[in-house]
Tab-separated table of C-alpha atoms in Angstrom:
chain	number	residue	atom	x	y	z
D	1	MET	CA	28.749	-15.232	13.928
D	2	THR	CA	29.170	-15.279	17.885
D	3	GLU	CA	27.848	-17.646	20.356
D	4	ASP	CA	25.494	-16.222	22.662
D	5	ASP	CA	23.868	-17.930	26.329
D	6	PHE	CA	20.547	-17.185	27.357
D	7	LEU	CA	18.516	-18.469	30.094
D	8	GLY	CA	21.550	-19.414	32.362
D	9	GLY	CA	23.020	-21.784	29.684
D	10	ARG	CA	19.976	-23.335	28.750
D	11	VAL	CA	19.765	-21.977	25.111
D	12	ARG	CA	22.833	-21.698	23.387
D	13	ALA	CA	22.868	-19.683	19.672
D	14	ALA	CA	24.077	-18.569	17.425
D	15	GLN	CA	24.493	-15.536	16.429
D	16	PRO	CA	25.705	-12.713	13.285
D	17	ALA	CA	28.819	-10.215	14.950
D	18	VAL	CA	26.904	-8.078	12.770
D	19	GLY	CA	24.089	-8.027	12.730
D	20	TYR	CA	20.109	-8.315	14.068
D	21	ARG	CA	21.096	-10.242	17.690
D	22	ALA	CA	18.403	-11.300	19.530
D	23	GLY	CA	18.726	-9.822	23.619
D	24	THR	CA	17.132	-9.258	26.390
D	25	ASP	CA	13.858	-8.695	24.577
D	26	ALA	CA	13.445	-11.775	22.799
D	27	VAL	CA	13.239	-13.609	26.455
D	28	LEU	CA	11.014	-11.329	27.900
D	29	LEU	CA	8.878	-11.374	25.529
D	30	ALA	CA	8.404	-15.602	25.261
D	31	ALA	CA	8.728	-15.094	29.197
D	32	ALA	CA	5.225	-13.502	28.491
D	33	VAL	CA	3.556	-16.078	26.223
D	34	PRO	CA	0.680	-18.120	28.200
D	35	ALA	CA	2.012	-21.449	26.495
D	36	LYS	CA	0.866	-24.514	27.899
D	37	PRO	CA	2.375	-27.863	27.058
D	38	GLY	CA	1.317	-30.125	23.896
D	39	GLN	CA	-0.211	-26.545	22.334
D	40	SER	CA	0.942	-25.195	19.492
D	41	VAL	CA	2.851	-21.816	19.012
D	42	LEU	CA	3.720	-19.871	15.743
D	43	GLU	CA	6.269	-17.490	15.584
D	44	LEU	CA	6.108	-14.149	14.077
D	45	GLY	CA	9.617	-12.487	12.394
D	46	CYS	CA	11.836	-15.944	14.546
D	47	GLY	CA	15.650	-13.739	13.041
D	48	ALA	CA	17.687	-16.768	14.767
D	49	GLY	CA	15.303	-18.338	16.508
D	50	VAL	CA	16.348	-17.605	20.387
D	51	ALA	CA	12.403	-15.964	21.947
D	52	SER	CA	11.112	-19.777	20.188
D	53	LEU	CA	14.096	-21.661	22.258
D	54	CYS	CA	13.518	-19.327	25.304
D	55	LEU	CA	10.138	-20.418	25.707
D	56	ALA	CA	10.520	-24.452	24.427
D	57	VAL	CA	13.428	-24.493	27.643
D	58	ARG	CA	9.825	-22.764	29.666
D	59	VAL	CA	7.198	-25.063	28.549
D	60	PRO	CA	8.457	-28.339	27.054
D	61	ASP	CA	6.039	-30.566	24.480
D	62	LEU	CA	4.921	-27.142	22.048
D	63	ARG	CA	4.349	-27.484	18.486
D	64	LEU	CA	6.392	-24.867	17.716
D	65	THR	CA	6.806	-22.392	13.649
D	66	GLY	CA	8.817	-19.688	13.343
D	67	ILE	CA	8.082	-17.666	10.232
D	68	GLU	CA	11.940	-15.154	9.391
D	69	ARG	CA	11.566	-13.746	5.591
D	70	GLN	CA	15.337	-13.205	5.974
D	71	LEU	CA	17.016	-16.465	4.846
D	72	PRO	CA	20.692	-16.075	6.394
D	73	TYR	CA	17.822	-15.892	9.247
D	74	ALA	CA	15.965	-18.465	8.629
D	75	GLY	CA	18.854	-20.955	8.234
D	76	LEU	CA	21.008	-20.059	11.892
D	77	ALA	CA	17.854	-20.808	13.315
D	78	ARG	CA	17.401	-24.341	12.221
D	79	THR	CA	20.170	-24.738	13.149
D	80	ASN	CA	20.255	-23.184	16.684
D	81	ALA	CA	16.819	-25.060	16.666
D	82	ALA	CA	18.685	-28.223	15.954
D	83	ARG	CA	21.600	-27.984	18.391
D	84	ASN	CA	19.202	-26.896	21.282
D	85	GLY	CA	17.601	-30.210	20.572
D	86	VAL	CA	14.127	-28.775	19.762
D	87	LYS	CA	11.527	-29.368	17.079
D	88	MET	CA	11.189	-26.559	15.351
D	89	GLU	CA	9.637	-25.763	11.762
D	90	ILE	CA	10.955	-22.628	10.422
D	91	VAL	CA	9.235	-21.237	7.205
D	92	THR	CA	11.214	-19.164	5.087
D	93	ALA	CA	8.158	-16.193	4.159
D	94	ASP	CA	7.326	-12.679	4.606
D	95	ILE	CA	4.968	-12.760	7.312
D	96	THR	CA	2.374	-10.590	4.483
D	97	ASN	CA	2.596	-13.448	2.014
D	98	LEU	CA	2.841	-17.189	3.675
D	99	PRO	CA	2.755	-20.240	2.249
D	100	ALA	CA	-0.458	-21.939	1.683
D	101	SER	CA	0.996	-24.809	3.847
D	102	LEU	CA	0.727	-22.022	6.662
D	103	ARG	CA	-2.419	-19.911	6.002
D	104	GLY	CA	-4.389	-23.077	6.081
D	105	GLN	CA	-3.409	-23.736	10.371
D	106	SER	CA	-4.373	-22.312	13.302
D	107	PHE	CA	-1.808	-21.534	16.408
D	108	ASP	CA	-3.264	-21.638	19.528
D	109	HIS	CA	-0.193	-18.006	20.412
D	110	VAL	CA	1.330	-16.147	17.966
D	111	PHE	CA	3.737	-13.707	19.085
D	112	ALA	CA	6.261	-11.987	17.718
D	113	ASN	CA	8.780	-8.836	18.718
D	114	PRO	CA	7.826	-6.566	15.460
D	115	PRO	CA	9.971	-4.114	13.903
D	116	TYR	CA	10.039	-1.210	17.242
D	117	TYR	CA	11.477	1.773	14.303
D	118	LEU	CA	8.765	4.201	12.138
D	119	ARG	CA	11.603	5.037	9.512
D	120	THR	CA	10.313	7.917	8.415
D	121	ARG	CA	11.857	9.249	12.405
D	122	GLY	CA	15.375	8.412	11.988
D	123	SER	CA	18.111	7.511	10.286
D	124	ALA	CA	18.048	3.589	9.481
D	125	ALA	CA	20.940	0.552	10.258
D	126	CYS	CA	24.278	0.441	8.484
D	127	ASP	CA	23.423	-3.628	8.089
D	128	PRO	CA	20.742	-4.746	6.572
D	129	GLY	CA	20.159	-7.537	8.468
D	130	ARG	CA	19.479	-5.599	11.482
D	131	GLU	CA	18.130	-2.842	8.923
D	132	ALA	CA	15.345	-4.971	7.934
D	133	ALA	CA	14.488	-6.303	11.843
D	134	LEU	CA	14.012	-3.379	13.536
D	135	GLY	CA	12.587	-0.634	11.064
D	136	GLU	CA	9.147	-0.456	9.796
D	137	GLU	CA	8.621	-1.886	6.412
D	138	THR	CA	5.230	-4.005	6.695
D	139	PRO	CA	3.165	-1.044	9.329
D	140	LEU	CA	2.214	-2.976	13.181
D	141	SER	CA	-1.239	-2.598	11.734
D	142	GLN	CA	-0.511	-5.869	8.785
D	143	TRP	CA	1.481	-7.261	12.379
D	144	MET	CA	-1.685	-7.728	14.165
D	145	ASP	CA	-4.075	-8.310	11.420
D	146	VAL	CA	-1.737	-11.418	10.333
D	147	ALA	CA	-1.100	-12.140	13.450
D	148	THR	CA	-4.954	-12.681	14.844
D	149	ARG	CA	-5.891	-14.811	11.573
D	150	ARG	CA	-3.810	-17.824	12.767
D	151	LEU	CA	-4.735	-17.742	16.158
D	152	VAL	CA	-7.535	-19.950	17.140
D	153	PRO	CA	-10.771	-18.990	19.228
D	154	GLY	CA	-9.447	-18.019	22.084
D	155	GLY	CA	-5.718	-18.113	21.536
D	156	TRP	CA	-3.849	-15.637	22.968
D	157	LEU	CA	-0.997	-12.542	21.166
D	158	THR	CA	2.388	-11.818	22.536
D	159	VAL	CA	4.257	-8.806	21.655
D	160	ILE	CA	7.319	-6.508	23.047
D	161	GLN	CA	6.768	-2.707	21.155
D	162	ARG	CA	8.258	-0.465	22.061
D	163	VAL	CA	6.531	2.634	24.011
D	164	GLU	CA	6.359	5.331	21.429
D	165	ARG	CA	5.293	3.312	19.108
D	166	LEU	CA	1.841	2.010	21.371
D	167	PRO	CA	-0.943	4.256	19.979
D	168	ASP	CA	-0.298	2.170	17.003
D	169	LEU	CA	-0.061	-0.950	18.172
D	170	MET	CA	-2.751	-0.398	19.818
D	171	GLN	CA	-4.795	0.965	17.114
D	172	ALA	CA	-3.970	-2.079	15.047
D	173	LEU	CA	-5.928	-4.083	17.225
D	174	ASP	CA	-8.936	-4.712	16.513
D	175	ASP	CA	-12.856	-6.694	17.898
D	176	ARG	CA	-11.498	-9.915	16.593
D	177	LEU	CA	-9.305	-9.412	19.892
D	178	GLY	CA	-9.660	-8.575	22.956
D	179	SER	CA	-9.215	-8.933	27.100
D	180	ALA	CA	-5.898	-6.783	25.867
D	181	GLU	CA	-3.682	-6.563	28.792
D	182	LEU	CA	-0.086	-4.227	28.972
D	183	LEU	CA	2.404	-4.569	30.637
D	184	PRO	CA	4.945	-2.136	31.261
D	185	LEU	CA	9.042	-2.923	31.591
D	186	ALA	CA	10.249	0.040	33.493
D	187	PRO	CA	13.983	0.465	33.425
D	188	ARG	CA	14.441	1.335	37.646
D	189	GLN	CA	11.989	2.288	40.185
D	190	GLY	CA	10.517	5.979	39.600
D	191	ARG	CA	12.271	5.309	35.807
D	192	ALA	CA	9.096	6.221	33.249
D	193	ALA	CA	9.082	2.219	31.002
D	194	LYS	CA	10.603	2.440	27.900
D	195	LEU	CA	9.026	-0.988	25.986
D	196	GLY	CA	5.356	-2.644	26.276
D	197	VAL	CA	4.081	-5.908	26.619
D	198	LEU	CA	0.404	-6.663	25.151
D	199	ARG	CA	-1.961	-9.897	25.567
D	200	ALA	CA	-4.796	-9.985	23.985
D	201	ARG	CA	-7.099	-12.375	23.456
D	202	LYS	CA	-9.423	-13.932	20.299
D	203	GLY	CA	-12.462	-13.771	20.320
D	204	ALA	CA	-12.992	-12.232	24.085
D	205	ARG	CA	-15.232	-9.439	25.353
D	206	GLY	CA	-13.266	-8.278	28.285
D	207	ALA	CA	-11.923	-4.594	28.729
D	208	PHE	CA	-8.343	-3.041	27.955
D	209	ARG	CA	-6.953	-3.270	31.106
D	210	LEU	CA	-2.853	-1.767	32.621
D	211	LEU	CA	-1.064	-2.940	34.760
D	212	PRO	CA	1.824	-1.846	37.284
D	213	PRO	CA	5.258	-1.965	36.569
D	214	LEU	CA	7.451	-4.089	35.569
D	215	VAL	CA	11.274	-3.188	37.460
D	216	LEU	CA	13.744	-4.494	35.131
D	217	HIS	CA	16.731	-2.958	37.925
D	218	MET	CA	17.475	-2.327	41.334
D	219	GLY	CA	18.262	1.239	42.239
D	220	ALA	CA	18.340	4.040	41.452
D	221	ARG	CA	20.519	4.565	38.674
D	222	HIS	CA	23.873	1.910	37.495
D	223	GLU	CA	26.345	2.215	40.289
D	224	THR	CA	28.685	-0.620	39.688
D	225	ASP	CA	29.926	-3.672	37.790
D	226	GLY	CA	27.553	-6.529	37.034
D	227	GLU	CA	23.568	-7.284	37.194
D	228	SER	CA	21.630	-5.776	39.085
D	229	TYR	CA	18.807	-7.100	37.543
D	230	THR	CA	15.124	-7.008	40.464
D	231	PRO	CA	15.339	-11.010	41.891
D	232	PRO	CA	11.206	-11.525	39.697
D	233	VAL	CA	13.333	-10.178	36.295
D	234	ARG	CA	16.202	-12.245	36.943
D	235	ALA	CA	14.187	-15.645	37.492
D	236	VAL	CA	12.845	-14.466	34.217
D	237	LEU	CA	16.898	-13.424	32.911
D	238	ARG	CA	18.267	-17.193	33.579
D	239	GLN	CA	15.742	-19.820	35.536
D	240	ALA	CA	13.327	-19.616	32.297
D	241	ALA	CA	10.178	-18.409	34.628
D	242	ALA	CA	7.256	-17.071	33.157
D	243	LEU	CA	7.280	-13.248	33.134
D	244	PRO	CA	5.331	-12.038	36.350
D	245	TRP	CA	1.765	-11.021	35.210
D	246	PRO	CA	-0.546	-10.434	37.628
D	247	GLY	CA	-3.401	-11.712	37.225
D	248	ASP	CA	-1.218	-15.063	36.634
């Protein structure tokens, strides 16, 4: 196990030294969730709980619930929440087979970092925990259906995904969700985005919007050791700022 700091040390989380490890993606995802104090939030596939804990630092007084099918990671999420003083319910279950207690609940926000990779297009990871987190078994369409069902009318869905999977993600949205907005995350100015963050609202009817990309790093290339994040991204990663979102 390792002990890892997030948000400039505001979150400290235990993670497997070998296996699936939350990183920048989880922090950026949490920063994109437009939650407000007092609201309810559900994370699908919460792993060791890092994303939800980062969200709790930025937005106080949330009712947090996480679903994680891998028992060791669910246990880590409970431990990490307790160590960081965050009240969070962790449910050990597959998202396709939720317990009745969860099927009877609705949430203001549902967010997720679904597996990035189709295993018809790549090799499986050697570590079972990492493979379960990164290799798709449950189709994106099911992730989106489960998320949509758990949202209250007017509730927000927030998802991060690799660019090559965005067509699948967009196809998985149906007419229950609208006003979808996609924020590409470009590694540097002039470079193609590798990730995108999607937000959509249940029951909304607005047209889809492709937003200008958020550039993560300064300069045309990596030239020196040390951080090169742009000031807005550094504020997200180190000061628990919200992800800059056009129109917010």
